[in-house]
Amino acid sequence: MNSLIKHAQEMEKIEIRLAEECKQVFTELQTDLADLNSDFSPATIPYHSFDEYALKILFPGQEDYPVLHDPPDIASYEDSLTVFEKLVKQEQFLLTLVETLDSQRQVSKRDKSNIAALMIVSLMDDMSYTTLILRRLLSKLITDTVTSDLRRVKLLLRRSEHITEKYLSNWLTFNFYSFLRDSAGQPLYVLYRAIKQQIEKGPVDYITGNARYALHEKNLLSKITDFKKLNVMVYLEDDPYLNDTAHTPLKSCQ
């Protein structure tokens, strides 16, 4: 009986401590909220050009993809490329090509992703035709999935196992660019800046990225660290664009 009472008392102490810590954290995060609005300007949003945006989406992690450069002996391939371009513009040929490549077991997910990326790049000058091909491919993929195994319907368009799924993703990416730049980009960037500002109000582990004010419990610092806020003035003599000192907020952790 005594052990149960002792255990209940310990739990109550833990709850009180956690409640006090939550109140403290909430108070800390409510301060300086005006900093975001004062520092933010729509002109400062780092929008990528469409080419950069497409490259990062279609070929992630590849800064210098070969498709951006002509081969040294392109003249020898010119006739073949012209013939292939005409074939790609034929709907039945393109649908058969995708179906054939998709059925090959030796074609990896990465290969399928690259094929879908190259397809959208080669057809982007005619989005009406690109959309037509997408509709045909989606119709066939859905029909084949439903008729072969109903259990796989729930996984459709979720695992990117087919060229069609990656092609759909690329198509959406291309069509979303104007919307992101003209409408959705600014509030998304403000949200990103606000989350970043809140996280950086407390200590952040340089190695793991774990933080005191992390969004998820898996990324919380395992140990509560006392810290003091510092405002450091930095002056770069060799920087022609920075003629004055810059104020940089830092944390001094113990």
mmCIF file of C-alpha atoms in Angstrom:
data_model
loop_
_atom_site.group_PDB
_atom_site.id
_atom_site.type_symbol
_atom_site.label_atom_id
_atom_site.label_comp_id
_atom_site.label_asym_id
_atom_site.label_seq_id
_atom_site.Cartn_x
_atom_site.Cartn_y
_atom_site.Cartn_z
ATOM 1 C CA MET A 1 0.000 0.000 0.000
ATOM 2 C CA ASN A 2 2.807 2.374 0.931
ATOM 3 C CA SER A 3 4.562 1.641 -2.375
ATOM 4 C CA LEU A 4 1.426 2.577 -4.325
ATOM 5 C CA ILE A 5 1.094 5.853 -2.426
ATOM 6 C CA LYS A 6 4.782 6.616 -3.019
ATOM 7 C CA HIS A 7 4.427 5.815 -6.707
ATOM 8 C CA ALA A 8 1.352 8.079 -6.997
ATOM 9 C CA GLN A 9 3.227 10.903 -5.292
ATOM 10 C CA GLU A 10 6.170 10.534 -7.684
ATOM 11 C CA MET A 11 3.828 10.597 -10.673
ATOM 12 C CA GLU A 12 2.172 13.736 -9.328
ATOM 13 C CA LYS A 13 5.565 15.427 -8.955
ATOM 14 C CA ILE A 14 6.472 14.497 -12.541
ATOM 15 C CA GLU A 15 3.153 15.877 -13.824
ATOM 16 C CA ILE A 16 3.657 19.147 -11.920
ATOM 17 C CA ARG A 17 7.213 19.482 -13.257
ATOM 18 C CA LEU A 18 6.105 18.809 -16.822
ATOM 19 C CA ALA A 19 3.226 21.279 -16.496
ATOM 20 C CA GLU A 20 5.585 23.988 -15.246
ATOM 21 C CA GLU A 21 8.038 23.262 -18.058
ATOM 22 C CA CYS A 22 5.252 23.424 -20.668
ATOM 23 C CA LYS A 23 4.139 26.795 -19.291
ATOM 24 C CA GLN A 24 7.705 28.061 -19.425
ATOM 25 C CA VAL A 25 8.230 26.834 -22.992
ATOM 26 C CA PHE A 26 4.908 28.325 -24.111
ATOM 27 C CA THR A 27 5.878 31.694 -22.625
ATOM 28 C CA GLU A 28 9.287 31.599 -24.269
ATOM 29 C CA LEU A 29 7.816 30.806 -27.680
ATOM 30 C CA GLN A 30 5.292 33.656 -27.460
ATOM 31 C CA THR A 31 7.998 36.292 -27.180
ATOM 32 C CA ASP A 32 9.481 38.085 -30.168
ATOM 33 C CA LEU A 33 6.768 36.911 -32.588
ATOM 34 C CA ALA A 34 6.935 40.326 -34.238
ATOM 35 C CA ASP A 35 10.481 39.623 -35.427
ATOM 36 C CA LEU A 36 9.221 37.478 -38.283
ATOM 37 C CA ASN A 37 6.937 40.170 -39.703
ATOM 38 C CA SER A 38 9.539 42.900 -39.342
ATOM 39 C CA ASP A 39 12.244 40.896 -41.118
ATOM 40 C CA PHE A 40 10.036 39.440 -43.836
ATOM 41 C CA SER A 41 9.474 40.898 -47.275
ATOM 42 C CA PRO A 42 7.960 39.145 -50.321
ATOM 43 C CA ALA A 43 10.989 40.262 -52.308
ATOM 44 C CA THR A 44 13.224 38.129 -50.086
ATOM 45 C CA ILE A 45 11.535 34.815 -50.962
ATOM 46 C CA PRO A 46 14.205 32.731 -52.743
ATOM 47 C CA TYR A 47 12.158 31.479 -55.680
ATOM 48 C CA HIS A 48 13.912 29.159 -58.115
ATOM 49 C CA SER A 49 13.591 29.703 -61.828
ATOM 50 C CA PHE A 50 11.415 27.136 -63.598
ATOM 51 C CA ASP A 51 14.526 25.366 -64.963
ATOM 52 C CA GLU A 52 16.061 25.036 -61.483
ATOM 53 C CA TYR A 53 12.730 24.003 -59.999
ATOM 54 C CA ALA A 54 12.186 21.309 -62.640
ATOM 55 C CA LEU A 55 15.753 20.011 -62.353
ATOM 56 C CA LYS A 56 15.569 19.636 -58.573
ATOM 57 C CA ILE A 57 12.214 17.841 -58.774
ATOM 58 C CA LEU A 58 12.928 15.579 -61.735
ATOM 59 C CA PHE A 59 16.540 14.706 -60.912
ATOM 60 C CA PRO A 60 16.989 15.152 -57.144
ATOM 61 C CA GLY A 61 20.557 15.097 -55.895
ATOM 62 C CA GLN A 62 22.009 15.514 -59.382
ATOM 63 C CA GLU A 63 23.438 18.969 -59.960
ATOM 64 C CA ASP A 64 24.907 18.300 -63.413
ATOM 65 C CA TYR A 65 22.595 15.884 -65.206
ATOM 66 C CA PRO A 66 23.789 14.763 -68.669
ATOM 67 C CA VAL A 67 20.455 15.689 -70.281
ATOM 68 C CA LEU A 68 21.453 19.353 -69.926
ATOM 69 C CA HIS A 69 24.437 18.929 -72.225
ATOM 70 C CA ASP A 70 24.718 17.872 -75.841
ATOM 71 C CA PRO A 71 26.972 14.829 -76.416
ATOM 72 C CA PRO A 72 30.275 15.662 -78.138
ATOM 73 C CA ASP A 73 29.324 13.708 -81.279
ATOM 74 C CA ILE A 74 25.672 14.781 -81.463
ATOM 75 C CA ALA A 75 25.851 15.110 -85.259
ATOM 76 C CA SER A 76 26.109 11.332 -85.589
ATOM 77 C CA TYR A 77 22.885 10.895 -83.586
ATOM 78 C CA GLU A 78 20.887 13.683 -85.202
ATOM 79 C CA ASP A 79 19.004 11.523 -87.716
ATOM 80 C CA SER A 80 18.223 8.875 -85.108
ATOM 81 C CA LEU A 81 16.972 11.468 -82.632
ATOM 82 C CA THR A 82 14.729 12.997 -85.291
ATOM 83 C CA VAL A 83 13.168 9.613 -86.037
ATOM 84 C CA PHE A 84 12.749 8.863 -82.318
ATOM 85 C CA GLU A 85 11.110 12.240 -81.746
ATOM 86 C CA LYS A 86 8.531 11.428 -84.417
ATOM 87 C CA LEU A 87 7.866 8.053 -82.780
ATOM 88 C CA VAL A 88 7.409 9.660 -79.342
ATOM 89 C CA LYS A 89 4.746 11.901 -80.837
ATOM 90 C CA GLN A 90 2.779 8.783 -81.788
ATOM 91 C CA GLU A 91 0.471 7.882 -78.932
ATOM 92 C CA GLN A 92 0.415 4.106 -79.431
ATOM 93 C CA PHE A 93 4.193 3.862 -79.651
ATOM 94 C CA LEU A 94 4.702 5.807 -76.432
ATOM 95 C CA LEU A 95 2.076 3.800 -74.536
ATOM 96 C CA THR A 96 3.648 0.531 -75.717
ATOM 97 C CA LEU A 97 7.124 1.768 -74.787
ATOM 98 C CA VAL A 98 6.054 2.631 -71.231
ATOM 99 C CA GLU A 99 4.204 -0.683 -70.817
ATOM 100 C CA THR A 100 7.230 -2.637 -72.058
ATOM 101 C CA LEU A 101 9.707 -0.847 -69.796
ATOM 102 C CA ASP A 102 7.371 -1.118 -66.809
ATOM 103 C CA SER A 103 7.097 -4.880 -67.219
ATOM 104 C CA GLN A 104 10.867 -5.439 -67.152
ATOM 105 C CA ARG A 105 11.993 -6.675 -63.746
ATOM 106 C CA GLN A 106 15.572 -5.513 -64.288
ATOM 107 C CA VAL A 107 14.368 -1.902 -64.579
ATOM 108 C CA SER A 108 14.812 -0.440 -61.098
ATOM 109 C CA LYS A 109 12.713 2.235 -59.380
ATOM 110 C CA ARG A 110 15.470 4.742 -60.018
ATOM 111 C CA ASP A 111 15.475 3.848 -63.724
ATOM 112 C CA LYS A 112 11.692 4.255 -63.897
ATOM 113 C CA SER A 113 11.952 7.628 -62.185
ATOM 114 C CA ASN A 114 14.552 8.778 -64.727
ATOM 115 C CA ILE A 115 12.439 7.478 -67.635
ATOM 116 C CA ALA A 116 9.383 9.389 -66.387
ATOM 117 C CA ALA A 117 11.507 12.529 -65.930
ATOM 118 C CA LEU A 118 12.945 12.300 -69.432
ATOM 119 C CA MET A 119 9.466 11.710 -70.853
ATOM 120 C CA ILE A 120 8.037 14.868 -69.307
ATOM 121 C CA VAL A 121 11.065 16.890 -70.427
ATOM 122 C CA SER A 122 10.770 15.676 -74.023
ATOM 123 C CA LEU A 123 7.011 16.352 -74.164
ATOM 124 C CA MET A 124 6.798 19.584 -72.167
ATOM 125 C CA ASP A 125 6.513 21.715 -75.316
ATOM 126 C CA ASP A 126 3.060 20.191 -75.899
ATOM 127 C CA MET A 127 1.249 19.895 -72.565
ATOM 128 C CA SER A 128 -2.019 18.927 -74.247
ATOM 129 C CA TYR A 129 -0.383 15.816 -75.689
ATOM 130 C CA THR A 130 1.426 15.234 -72.389
ATOM 131 C CA THR A 131 -1.910 15.305 -70.546
ATOM 132 C CA LEU A 132 -3.497 12.964 -73.093
ATOM 133 C CA ILE A 133 -0.717 10.417 -72.589
ATOM 134 C CA LEU A 134 -1.095 10.719 -68.820
ATOM 135 C CA ARG A 135 -4.837 10.015 -69.021
ATOM 136 C CA ARG A 136 -4.243 6.929 -71.178
ATOM 137 C CA LEU A 137 -1.513 5.619 -68.878
ATOM 138 C CA LEU A 138 -3.552 6.220 -65.718
ATOM 139 C CA SER A 139 -6.610 4.559 -67.197
ATOM 140 C CA LYS A 140 -4.627 1.455 -68.108
ATOM 141 C CA LEU A 141 -2.805 1.326 -64.753
ATOM 142 C CA ILE A 142 -6.053 1.579 -62.772
ATOM 143 C CA THR A 143 -7.796 -1.008 -64.946
ATOM 144 C CA ASP A 144 -4.902 -3.467 -64.703
ATOM 145 C CA THR A 145 -4.670 -3.029 -60.928
ATOM 146 C CA VAL A 146 -8.396 -3.557 -60.337
ATOM 147 C CA THR A 147 -8.620 -6.626 -62.556
ATOM 148 C CA SER A 148 -5.432 -8.283 -61.260
ATOM 149 C CA ASP A 149 -5.582 -7.829 -57.488
ATOM 150 C CA LEU A 150 -8.091 -5.701 -55.590
ATOM 151 C CA ARG A 151 -5.834 -5.719 -52.529
ATOM 152 C CA ARG A 152 -3.305 -3.590 -54.396
ATOM 153 C CA VAL A 153 -5.815 -0.832 -55.116
ATOM 154 C CA LYS A 154 -5.095 0.791 -51.742
ATOM 155 C CA LEU A 155 -1.417 1.068 -52.672
ATOM 156 C CA LEU A 156 -2.080 2.590 -56.080
ATOM 157 C CA LEU A 157 -0.271 5.923 -56.597
ATOM 158 C CA ARG A 158 1.362 5.619 -53.181
ATOM 159 C CA ARG A 159 4.536 3.609 -53.788
ATOM 160 C CA SER A 160 5.696 4.962 -57.157
ATOM 161 C CA GLU A 161 6.368 1.477 -58.493
ATOM 162 C CA HIS A 162 5.336 2.341 -62.042
ATOM 163 C CA ILE A 163 6.544 4.847 -64.600
ATOM 164 C CA THR A 164 2.976 6.178 -64.795
ATOM 165 C CA GLU A 165 2.997 7.122 -61.101
ATOM 166 C CA LYS A 166 6.230 9.094 -61.439
ATOM 167 C CA TYR A 167 4.956 10.624 -64.674
ATOM 168 C CA LEU A 168 1.837 11.837 -62.844
ATOM 169 C CA SER A 169 3.984 13.336 -60.090
ATOM 170 C CA ASN A 170 6.119 15.158 -62.661
ATOM 171 C CA TRP A 171 3.045 16.424 -64.504
ATOM 172 C CA LEU A 172 1.604 17.847 -61.290
ATOM 173 C CA THR A 173 4.965 19.407 -60.459
ATOM 174 C CA PHE A 174 5.160 21.230 -63.777
ATOM 175 C CA ASN A 175 1.586 22.522 -63.547
ATOM 176 C CA PHE A 176 1.954 23.669 -59.944
ATOM 177 C CA TYR A 177 4.893 26.003 -60.594
ATOM 178 C CA SER A 178 2.861 29.099 -61.492
ATOM 179 C CA PHE A 179 0.460 28.486 -58.599
ATOM 180 C CA LEU A 180 3.334 28.118 -56.135
ATOM 181 C CA ARG A 181 5.060 31.253 -57.352
ATOM 182 C CA ASP A 182 1.966 33.449 -57.603
ATOM 183 C CA SER A 183 -0.138 32.217 -54.677
ATOM 184 C CA ALA A 184 0.965 29.406 -52.387
ATOM 185 C CA GLY A 185 4.693 30.139 -52.260
ATOM 186 C CA GLN A 186 4.529 33.134 -49.927
ATOM 187 C CA PRO A 187 2.398 31.600 -47.118
ATOM 188 C CA LEU A 188 4.409 28.357 -47.296
ATOM 189 C CA TYR A 189 7.653 30.293 -46.979
ATOM 190 C CA VAL A 190 6.258 32.332 -44.077
ATOM 191 C CA LEU A 191 5.259 29.073 -42.360
ATOM 192 C CA TYR A 192 8.768 27.685 -42.913
ATOM 193 C CA ARG A 193 10.366 30.859 -41.509
ATOM 194 C CA ALA A 194 8.023 30.850 -38.494
ATOM 195 C CA ILE A 195 8.778 27.189 -37.656
ATOM 196 C CA LYS A 196 12.505 27.779 -38.111
ATOM 197 C CA GLN A 197 12.395 30.851 -35.888
ATOM 198 C CA GLN A 198 10.540 29.014 -33.126
ATOM 199 C CA ILE A 199 12.907 26.024 -33.207
ATOM 200 C CA GLU A 200 15.978 28.253 -33.093
ATOM 201 C CA LYS A 201 14.761 30.050 -29.975
ATOM 202 C CA GLY A 202 16.245 27.184 -28.011
ATOM 203 C CA PRO A 203 19.377 25.018 -28.259
ATOM 204 C CA VAL A 204 19.811 22.943 -31.440
ATOM 205 C CA ASP A 205 22.302 20.078 -31.633
ATOM 206 C CA TYR A 206 24.685 20.855 -34.497
ATOM 207 C CA ILE A 207 25.383 17.154 -35.206
ATOM 208 C CA THR A 208 21.954 15.509 -34.896
ATOM 209 C CA GLY A 209 19.705 18.504 -35.523
ATOM 210 C CA ASN A 210 17.701 17.683 -32.375
ATOM 211 C CA ALA A 211 16.267 20.744 -30.668
ATOM 212 C CA ARG A 212 14.628 21.792 -27.440
ATOM 213 C CA TYR A 213 11.657 23.169 -29.372
ATOM 214 C CA ALA A 214 11.438 20.416 -31.983
ATOM 215 C CA LEU A 215 8.174 19.686 -33.785
ATOM 216 C CA HIS A 216 8.317 15.954 -33.053
ATOM 217 C CA GLU A 217 9.235 14.132 -29.871
ATOM 218 C CA LYS A 218 11.808 12.015 -31.740
ATOM 219 C CA ASN A 219 13.807 15.174 -32.433
ATOM 220 C CA LEU A 220 13.748 16.544 -28.905
ATOM 221 C CA LEU A 221 17.029 17.044 -27.070
ATOM 222 C CA SER A 222 17.494 14.126 -24.700
ATOM 223 C CA LYS A 223 18.929 16.429 -22.028
ATOM 224 C CA ILE A 224 17.569 19.792 -20.906
ATOM 225 C CA THR A 225 20.333 22.331 -21.433
ATOM 226 C CA ASP A 226 20.548 25.729 -19.772
ATOM 227 C CA PHE A 227 21.365 28.492 -22.209
ATOM 228 C CA LYS A 228 21.729 32.238 -22.496
ATOM 229 C CA LYS A 229 20.865 34.377 -25.491
ATOM 230 C CA LEU A 230 23.714 36.277 -27.089
ATOM 231 C CA ASN A 231 23.616 39.010 -29.710
ATOM 232 C CA VAL A 232 26.883 38.911 -31.615
ATOM 233 C CA MET A 233 27.957 41.691 -33.972
ATOM 234 C CA VAL A 234 29.819 40.409 -37.043
ATOM 235 C CA TYR A 235 31.833 42.537 -39.453
ATOM 236 C CA LEU A 236 33.265 41.061 -42.664
ATOM 237 C CA GLU A 237 36.013 43.269 -44.046
ATOM 238 C CA ASP A 238 36.318 41.418 -47.361
ATOM 239 C CA ASP A 239 32.604 41.430 -48.168
ATOM 240 C CA PRO A 240 31.825 44.319 -50.572
ATOM 241 C CA TYR A 241 28.088 43.943 -49.950
ATOM 242 C CA LEU A 242 28.310 44.261 -46.174
ATOM 243 C CA ASN A 243 29.626 47.666 -45.186
ATOM 244 C CA ASP A 244 28.235 47.606 -41.671
ATOM 245 C CA THR A 245 28.050 45.171 -38.783
ATOM 246 C CA ALA A 246 25.456 42.407 -38.826
ATOM 247 C CA HIS A 247 23.649 41.286 -35.680
ATOM 248 C CA THR A 248 23.540 37.506 -35.271
ATOM 249 C CA PRO A 249 21.576 35.881 -32.409
ATOM 250 C CA LEU A 250 23.373 32.924 -30.817
ATOM 251 C CA LYS A 251 22.877 30.614 -27.860
ATOM 252 C CA SER A 252 25.466 29.999 -25.135
ATOM 253 C CA CYS A 253 24.787 26.480 -23.839
ATOM 254 C CA GLN A 254 26.294 24.899 -20.752
#
